[in-house]
CSV table of C-alpha atoms in Angstrom, one decimal:
chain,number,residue,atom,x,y,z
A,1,UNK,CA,107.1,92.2,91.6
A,2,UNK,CA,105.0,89.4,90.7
A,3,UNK,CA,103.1,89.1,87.4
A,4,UNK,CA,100.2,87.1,86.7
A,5,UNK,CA,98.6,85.4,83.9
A,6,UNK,CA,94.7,84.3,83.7
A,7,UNK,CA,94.3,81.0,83.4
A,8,UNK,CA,90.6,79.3,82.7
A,9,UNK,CA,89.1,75.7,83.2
A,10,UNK,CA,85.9,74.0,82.9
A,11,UNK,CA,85.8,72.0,85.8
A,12,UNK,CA,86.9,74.4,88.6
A,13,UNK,CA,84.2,77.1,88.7
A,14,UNK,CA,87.2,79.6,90.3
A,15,UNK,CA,89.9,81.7,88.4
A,16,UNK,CA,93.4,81.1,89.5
A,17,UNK,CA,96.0,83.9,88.9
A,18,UNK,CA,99.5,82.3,88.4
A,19,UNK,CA,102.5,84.4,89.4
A,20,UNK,CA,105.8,83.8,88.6
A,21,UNK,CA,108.9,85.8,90.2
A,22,UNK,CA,112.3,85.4,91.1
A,23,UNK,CA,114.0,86.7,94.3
A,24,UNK,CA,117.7,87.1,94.9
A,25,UNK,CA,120.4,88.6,97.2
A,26,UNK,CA,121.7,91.3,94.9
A,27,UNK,CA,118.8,93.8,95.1
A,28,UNK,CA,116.4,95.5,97.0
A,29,UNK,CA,112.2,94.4,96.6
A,30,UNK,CA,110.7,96.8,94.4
A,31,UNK,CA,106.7,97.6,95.1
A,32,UNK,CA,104.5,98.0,92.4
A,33,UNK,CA,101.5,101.0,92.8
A,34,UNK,CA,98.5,98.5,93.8
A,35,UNK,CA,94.7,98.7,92.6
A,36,UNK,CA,91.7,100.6,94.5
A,37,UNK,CA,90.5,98.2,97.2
A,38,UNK,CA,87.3,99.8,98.8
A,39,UNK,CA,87.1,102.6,96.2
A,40,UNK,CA,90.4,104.5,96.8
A,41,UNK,CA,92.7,106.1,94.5
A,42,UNK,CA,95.9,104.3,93.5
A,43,UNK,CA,97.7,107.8,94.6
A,44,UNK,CA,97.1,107.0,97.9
A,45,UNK,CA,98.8,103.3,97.8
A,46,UNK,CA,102.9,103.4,98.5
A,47,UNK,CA,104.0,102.5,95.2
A,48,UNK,CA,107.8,102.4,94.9
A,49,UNK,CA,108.8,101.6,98.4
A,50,UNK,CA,112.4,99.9,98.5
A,51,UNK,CA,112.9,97.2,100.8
A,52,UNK,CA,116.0,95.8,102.0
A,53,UNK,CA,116.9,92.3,100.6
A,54,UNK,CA,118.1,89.9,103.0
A,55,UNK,CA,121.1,88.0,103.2
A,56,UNK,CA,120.6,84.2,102.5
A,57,UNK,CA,120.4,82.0,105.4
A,58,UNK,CA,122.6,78.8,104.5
A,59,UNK,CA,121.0,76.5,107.2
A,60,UNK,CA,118.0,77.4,106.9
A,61,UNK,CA,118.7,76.8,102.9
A,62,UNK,CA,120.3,73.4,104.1
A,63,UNK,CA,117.2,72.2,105.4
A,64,UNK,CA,115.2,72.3,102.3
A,65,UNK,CA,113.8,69.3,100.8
A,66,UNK,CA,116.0,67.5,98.3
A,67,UNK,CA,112.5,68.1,95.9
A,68,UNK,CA,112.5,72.0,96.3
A,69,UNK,CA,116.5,71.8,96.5
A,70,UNK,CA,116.4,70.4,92.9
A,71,UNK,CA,113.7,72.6,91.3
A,72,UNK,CA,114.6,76.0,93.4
A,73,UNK,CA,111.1,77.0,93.4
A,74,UNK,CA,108.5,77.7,95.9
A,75,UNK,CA,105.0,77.2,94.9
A,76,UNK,CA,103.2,79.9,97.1
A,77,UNK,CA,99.7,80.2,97.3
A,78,UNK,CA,98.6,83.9,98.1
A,79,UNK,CA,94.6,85.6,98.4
A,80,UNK,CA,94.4,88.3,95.6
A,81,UNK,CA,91.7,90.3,97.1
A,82,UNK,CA,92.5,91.2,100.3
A,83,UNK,CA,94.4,94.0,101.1
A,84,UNK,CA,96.9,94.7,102.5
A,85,UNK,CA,98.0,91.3,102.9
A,86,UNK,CA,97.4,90.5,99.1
A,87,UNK,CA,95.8,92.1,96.0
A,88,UNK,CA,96.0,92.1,92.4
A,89,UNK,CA,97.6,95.8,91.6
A,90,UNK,CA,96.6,98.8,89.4
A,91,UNK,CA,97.9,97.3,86.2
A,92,UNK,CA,95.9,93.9,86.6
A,93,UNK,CA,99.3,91.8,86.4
A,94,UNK,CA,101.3,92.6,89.6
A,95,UNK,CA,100.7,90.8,92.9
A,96,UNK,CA,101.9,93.4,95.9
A,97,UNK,CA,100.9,93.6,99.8
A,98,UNK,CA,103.0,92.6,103.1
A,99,UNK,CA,102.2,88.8,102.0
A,100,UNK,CA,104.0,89.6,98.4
A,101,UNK,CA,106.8,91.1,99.8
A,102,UNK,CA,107.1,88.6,102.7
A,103,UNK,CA,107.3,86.0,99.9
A,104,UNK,CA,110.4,87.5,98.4
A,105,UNK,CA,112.0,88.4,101.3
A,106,UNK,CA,111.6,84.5,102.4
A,107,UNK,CA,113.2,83.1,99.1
A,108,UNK,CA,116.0,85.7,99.6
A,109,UNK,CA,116.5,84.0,102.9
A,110,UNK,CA,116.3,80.4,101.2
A,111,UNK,CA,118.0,81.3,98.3
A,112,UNK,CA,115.4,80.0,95.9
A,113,UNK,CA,112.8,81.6,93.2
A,114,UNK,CA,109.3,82.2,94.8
A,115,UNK,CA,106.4,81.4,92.6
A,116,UNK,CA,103.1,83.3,93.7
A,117,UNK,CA,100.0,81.6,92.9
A,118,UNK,CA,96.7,83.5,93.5
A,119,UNK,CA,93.4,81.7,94.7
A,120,UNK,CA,90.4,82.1,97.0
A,121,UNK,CA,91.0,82.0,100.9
A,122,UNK,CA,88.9,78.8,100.6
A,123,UNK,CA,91.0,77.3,98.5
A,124,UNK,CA,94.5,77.4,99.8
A,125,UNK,CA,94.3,74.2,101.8
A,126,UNK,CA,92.7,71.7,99.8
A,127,UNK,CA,95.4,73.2,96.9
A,128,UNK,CA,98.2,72.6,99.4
A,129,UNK,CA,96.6,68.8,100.2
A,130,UNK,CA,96.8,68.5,96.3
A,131,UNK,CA,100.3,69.3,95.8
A,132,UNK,CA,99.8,72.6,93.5
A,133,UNK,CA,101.3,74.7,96.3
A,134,UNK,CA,104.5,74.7,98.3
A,135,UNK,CA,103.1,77.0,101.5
A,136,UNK,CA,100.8,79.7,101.7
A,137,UNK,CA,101.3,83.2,102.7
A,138,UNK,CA,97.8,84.4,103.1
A,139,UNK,CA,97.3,86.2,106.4
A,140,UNK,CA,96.2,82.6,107.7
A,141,UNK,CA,95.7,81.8,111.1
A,142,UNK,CA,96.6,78.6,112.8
A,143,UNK,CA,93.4,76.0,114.3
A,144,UNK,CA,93.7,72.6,115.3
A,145,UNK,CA,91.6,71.9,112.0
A,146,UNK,CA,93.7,73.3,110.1
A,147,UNK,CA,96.8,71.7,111.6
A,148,UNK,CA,95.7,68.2,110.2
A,149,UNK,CA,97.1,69.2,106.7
A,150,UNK,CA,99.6,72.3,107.8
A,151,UNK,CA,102.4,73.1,110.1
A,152,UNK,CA,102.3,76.8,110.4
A,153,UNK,CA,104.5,79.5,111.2
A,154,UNK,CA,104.0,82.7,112.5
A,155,UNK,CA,104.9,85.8,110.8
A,156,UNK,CA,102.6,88.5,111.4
A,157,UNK,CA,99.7,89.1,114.4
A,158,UNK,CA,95.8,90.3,113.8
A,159,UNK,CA,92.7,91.5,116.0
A,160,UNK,CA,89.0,90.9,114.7
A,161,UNK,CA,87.6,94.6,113.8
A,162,UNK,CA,84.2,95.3,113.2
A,163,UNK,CA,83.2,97.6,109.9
A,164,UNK,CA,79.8,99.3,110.3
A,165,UNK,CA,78.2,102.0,107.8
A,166,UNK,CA,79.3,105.5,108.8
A,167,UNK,CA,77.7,106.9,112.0
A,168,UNK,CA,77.4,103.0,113.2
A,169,UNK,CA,73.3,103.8,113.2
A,170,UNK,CA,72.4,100.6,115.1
A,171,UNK,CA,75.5,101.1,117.6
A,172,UNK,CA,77.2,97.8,116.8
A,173,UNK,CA,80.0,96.4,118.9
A,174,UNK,CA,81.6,92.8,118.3
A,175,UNK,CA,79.4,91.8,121.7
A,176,UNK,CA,76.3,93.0,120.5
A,177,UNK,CA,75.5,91.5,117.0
A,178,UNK,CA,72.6,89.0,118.2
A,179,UNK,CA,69.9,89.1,115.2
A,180,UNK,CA,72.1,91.3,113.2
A,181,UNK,CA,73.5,90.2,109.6
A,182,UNK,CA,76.7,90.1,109.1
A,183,UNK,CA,79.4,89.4,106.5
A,184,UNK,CA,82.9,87.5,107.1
A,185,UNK,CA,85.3,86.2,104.4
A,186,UNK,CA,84.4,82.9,103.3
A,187,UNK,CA,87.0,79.9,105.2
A,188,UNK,CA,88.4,82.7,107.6
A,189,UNK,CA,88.9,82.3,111.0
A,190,UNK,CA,85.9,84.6,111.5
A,191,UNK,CA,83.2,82.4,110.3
A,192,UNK,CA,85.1,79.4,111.8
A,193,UNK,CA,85.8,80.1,115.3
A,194,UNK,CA,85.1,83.9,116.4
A,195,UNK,CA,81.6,84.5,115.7
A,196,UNK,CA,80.2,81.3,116.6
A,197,UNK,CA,81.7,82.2,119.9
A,198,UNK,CA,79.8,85.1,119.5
A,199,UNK,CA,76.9,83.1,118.7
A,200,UNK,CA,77.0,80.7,121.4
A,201,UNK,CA,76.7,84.0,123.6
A,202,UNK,CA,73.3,85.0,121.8
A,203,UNK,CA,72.2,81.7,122.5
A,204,UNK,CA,72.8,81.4,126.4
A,205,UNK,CA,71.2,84.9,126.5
A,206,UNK,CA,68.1,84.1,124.9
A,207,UNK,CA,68.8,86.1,122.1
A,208,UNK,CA,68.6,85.8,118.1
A,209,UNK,CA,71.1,84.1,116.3
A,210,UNK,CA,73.8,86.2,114.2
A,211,UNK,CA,72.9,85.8,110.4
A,212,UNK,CA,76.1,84.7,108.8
A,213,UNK,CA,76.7,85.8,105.4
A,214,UNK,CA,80.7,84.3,103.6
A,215,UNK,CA,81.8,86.2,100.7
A,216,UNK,CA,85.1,84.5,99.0
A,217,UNK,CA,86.8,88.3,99.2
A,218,UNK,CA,87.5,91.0,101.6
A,219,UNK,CA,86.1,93.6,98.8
A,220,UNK,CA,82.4,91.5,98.5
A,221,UNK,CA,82.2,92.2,102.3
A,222,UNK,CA,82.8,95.7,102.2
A,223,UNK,CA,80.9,96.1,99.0
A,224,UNK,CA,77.4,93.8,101.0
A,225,UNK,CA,77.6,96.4,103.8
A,226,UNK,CA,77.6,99.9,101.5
A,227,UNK,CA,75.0,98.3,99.8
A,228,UNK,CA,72.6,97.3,103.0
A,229,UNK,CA,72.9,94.1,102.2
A,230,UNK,CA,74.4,93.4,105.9
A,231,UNK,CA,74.7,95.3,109.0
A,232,UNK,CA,78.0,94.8,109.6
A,233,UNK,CA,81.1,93.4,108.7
A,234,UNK,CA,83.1,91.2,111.0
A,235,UNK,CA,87.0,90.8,109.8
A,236,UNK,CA,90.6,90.7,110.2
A,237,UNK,CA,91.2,94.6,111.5
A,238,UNK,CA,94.2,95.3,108.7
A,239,UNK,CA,92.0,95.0,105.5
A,240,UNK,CA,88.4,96.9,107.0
A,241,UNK,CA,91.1,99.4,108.0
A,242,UNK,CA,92.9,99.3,104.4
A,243,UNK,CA,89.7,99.6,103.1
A,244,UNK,CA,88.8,102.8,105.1
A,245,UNK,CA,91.9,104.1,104.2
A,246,UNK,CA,91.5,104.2,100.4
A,247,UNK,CA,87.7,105.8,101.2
A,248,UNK,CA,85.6,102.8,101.9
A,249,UNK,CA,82.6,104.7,103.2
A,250,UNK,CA,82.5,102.9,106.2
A,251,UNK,CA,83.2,103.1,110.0
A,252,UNK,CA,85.4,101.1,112.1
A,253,UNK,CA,85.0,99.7,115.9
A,254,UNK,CA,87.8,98.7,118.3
A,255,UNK,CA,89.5,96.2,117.4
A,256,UNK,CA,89.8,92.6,119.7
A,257,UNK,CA,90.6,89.0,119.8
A,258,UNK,CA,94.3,88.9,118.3
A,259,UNK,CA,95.0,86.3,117.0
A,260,UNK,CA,98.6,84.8,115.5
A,261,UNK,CA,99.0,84.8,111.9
A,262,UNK,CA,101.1,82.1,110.0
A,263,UNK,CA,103.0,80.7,106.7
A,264,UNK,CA,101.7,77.2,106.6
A,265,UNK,CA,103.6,74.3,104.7
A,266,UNK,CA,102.3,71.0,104.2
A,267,UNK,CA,102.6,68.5,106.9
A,268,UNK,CA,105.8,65.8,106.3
A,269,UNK,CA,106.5,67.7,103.5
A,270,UNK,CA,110.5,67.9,104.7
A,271,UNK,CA,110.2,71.9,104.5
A,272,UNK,CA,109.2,72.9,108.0
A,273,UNK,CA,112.1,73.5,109.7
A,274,UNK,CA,113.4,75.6,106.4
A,275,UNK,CA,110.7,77.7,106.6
A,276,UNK,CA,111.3,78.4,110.1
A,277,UNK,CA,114.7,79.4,110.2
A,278,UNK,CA,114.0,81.5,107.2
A,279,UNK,CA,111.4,82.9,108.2
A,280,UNK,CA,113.3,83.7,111.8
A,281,UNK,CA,116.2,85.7,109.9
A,282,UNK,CA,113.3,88.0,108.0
A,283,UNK,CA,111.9,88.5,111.4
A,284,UNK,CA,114.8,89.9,112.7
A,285,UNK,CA,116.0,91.5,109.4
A,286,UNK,CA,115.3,95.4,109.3
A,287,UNK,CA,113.4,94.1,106.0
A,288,UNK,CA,110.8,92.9,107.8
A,289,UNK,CA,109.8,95.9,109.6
A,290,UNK,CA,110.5,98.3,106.4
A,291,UNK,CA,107.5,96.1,105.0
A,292,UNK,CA,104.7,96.5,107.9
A,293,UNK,CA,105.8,99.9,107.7
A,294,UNK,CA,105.3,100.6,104.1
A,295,UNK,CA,101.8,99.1,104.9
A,296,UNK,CA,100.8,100.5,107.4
A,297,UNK,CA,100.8,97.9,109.6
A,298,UNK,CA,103.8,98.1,111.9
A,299,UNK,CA,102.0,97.0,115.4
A,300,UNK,CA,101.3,93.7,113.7
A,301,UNK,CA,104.7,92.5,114.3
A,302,UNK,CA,105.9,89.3,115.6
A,303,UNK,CA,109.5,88.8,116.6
A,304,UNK,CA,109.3,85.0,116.9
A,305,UNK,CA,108.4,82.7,114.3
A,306,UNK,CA,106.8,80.2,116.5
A,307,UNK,CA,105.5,76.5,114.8
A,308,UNK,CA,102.0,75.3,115.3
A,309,UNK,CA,101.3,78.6,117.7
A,310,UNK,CA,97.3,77.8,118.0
A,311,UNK,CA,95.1,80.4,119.4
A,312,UNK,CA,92.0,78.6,118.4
């Protein structure tokens, strides 16, 4: 489990959560009960799950720069509100989601402590440029932009789901938003690359533009559409599902456009081929699949953990 602290500052207008939590190979991952995304009750999240640990992978461990070697940490940057990938949990300290426990089944497989470190989607890359993180896990999907500061690799797959207030009034599919406002999360790959692709369809057609609205977290999008602030909500398919799930009043389309998503480490940072190989051994661990599973999210498995696997 990972617990975080609050931390303020007056020249960042954000909040970063800092997580701190150790993994080893002589126990099994214990889930924490997580918070209420999209109105639910926490009685309906799978608290107490027990995964599998996983055995430590020495080359894998072998490969690690002589930097994280020394200080047998991982820095990892993580999203805090979007579930079930990655959310703050019902007591307000405890990080959980498939992207927490992938975390701690990775640092089993390294042998080293994982240090979760909340943030805004937005904000994972220019922290990794920085040097405050290690690698992100944060349901991220590779793009050639994106590939100028990270390596990536893949972990997990995605499609692009469309979220629509119950009865769908207007009769919204992802190929017929022209004129229509919409919400996506803020740096996703979403507002970069999938529905400008659906614009540039309006466009040749004649037809009003989409109106783009970014929120910095998957519960302001959900939260813009109950409201009628937007018509629809365009997003990753597992958290407008999670959010249905825990009684989002909202209706879901067919979900399209799958996509890869990926761990990404800073470029020439020495850990890439680490993170790889220890990534590989949790995919073929029966961890892996005892995590989508106690999610709920079992067809977004991967079985190879390809590098720099760019769908966009």
């Amino acid at each position: 489990m990972f617990r975080i602290r609050r931390i303020s500052t007056a020249l960042v207008s954000l909040v970063l959560l800092g997580a701190t939590a150790c993994s080893s190979g002589d126990g099994g991952v214990q889930a924490a009960a997580g918070g209420q995304p999209g109105g639910g009750s926490p009685d309906t999240l799978p608290a107490g799950a027990q995964i599998d640990p996983v055995t430590k992978n020495q080359a894998a461990a072998d490969k690690l720069s002589p930097t994280v070697r020394q200080k047998g940490e991982l820095v990892i940057a993580m999203t805090e509100h979007t579930p079930p990938s990655g959310f703050v949990g019902q007591d307000g300290r405890t990080v959980v989601g498939v992207d927490a426990d992938m975390a701690v089944l990775l640092g089993q497989a390294l042998g080293v402590r994982v240090k979760p470190v909340g943030t805004s989607f937005d904000q994972i890359i220019p922290g990794i440029a920085a040097g405050k993180y290690d690698l992100t896990i944060a349901a991220m999907s590779p793009t050639k932009q994106r590939m100028e500061v990270l390596d990536f690799v893949d972990y997990f797959r995605t499609g692009t789901n469309l979220a629509t207030k119950p009865g769908n009034p207007k009769k919204l599919t992802l190929n017929t938003l022209c004129g229509q406002q919409i919400a996506v999360l803020k740096g996703s790959v979403q507002e970069g690359k999938i529905v400008p692709g659906y614009n540039e369809a309006c466009t040749k057609a004649g037809q009003s533009a989409i109106v783009v609205n970014s929120f910095p977290d998957q519960q302001a999008t959900i939260l813009a559409l109950t409201s009628g602030r937007v018509d629809a909500v365009v997003q990753s398919a597992p958290p407008v599902a999670w959010a249905k799930k825990q009684g989002a009043p909202i209706e879901l389309g067919k979900q399209d456009t799958w996509t890869t998503v990926a761990l990404g480490v800073k470029k020439d940072s020495g850990n890439l081929e680490a993170i790889q190989l220890a990534t590989q051994a949790v995919l073929q661990s029966p961890s892996y699949k005892q995590v989508l599973a106690k999610w709920g999210v079992d067809e977004h498995a991967v079985s190879e953990a390809k590098v720099n696997n760019v769908t966009y």
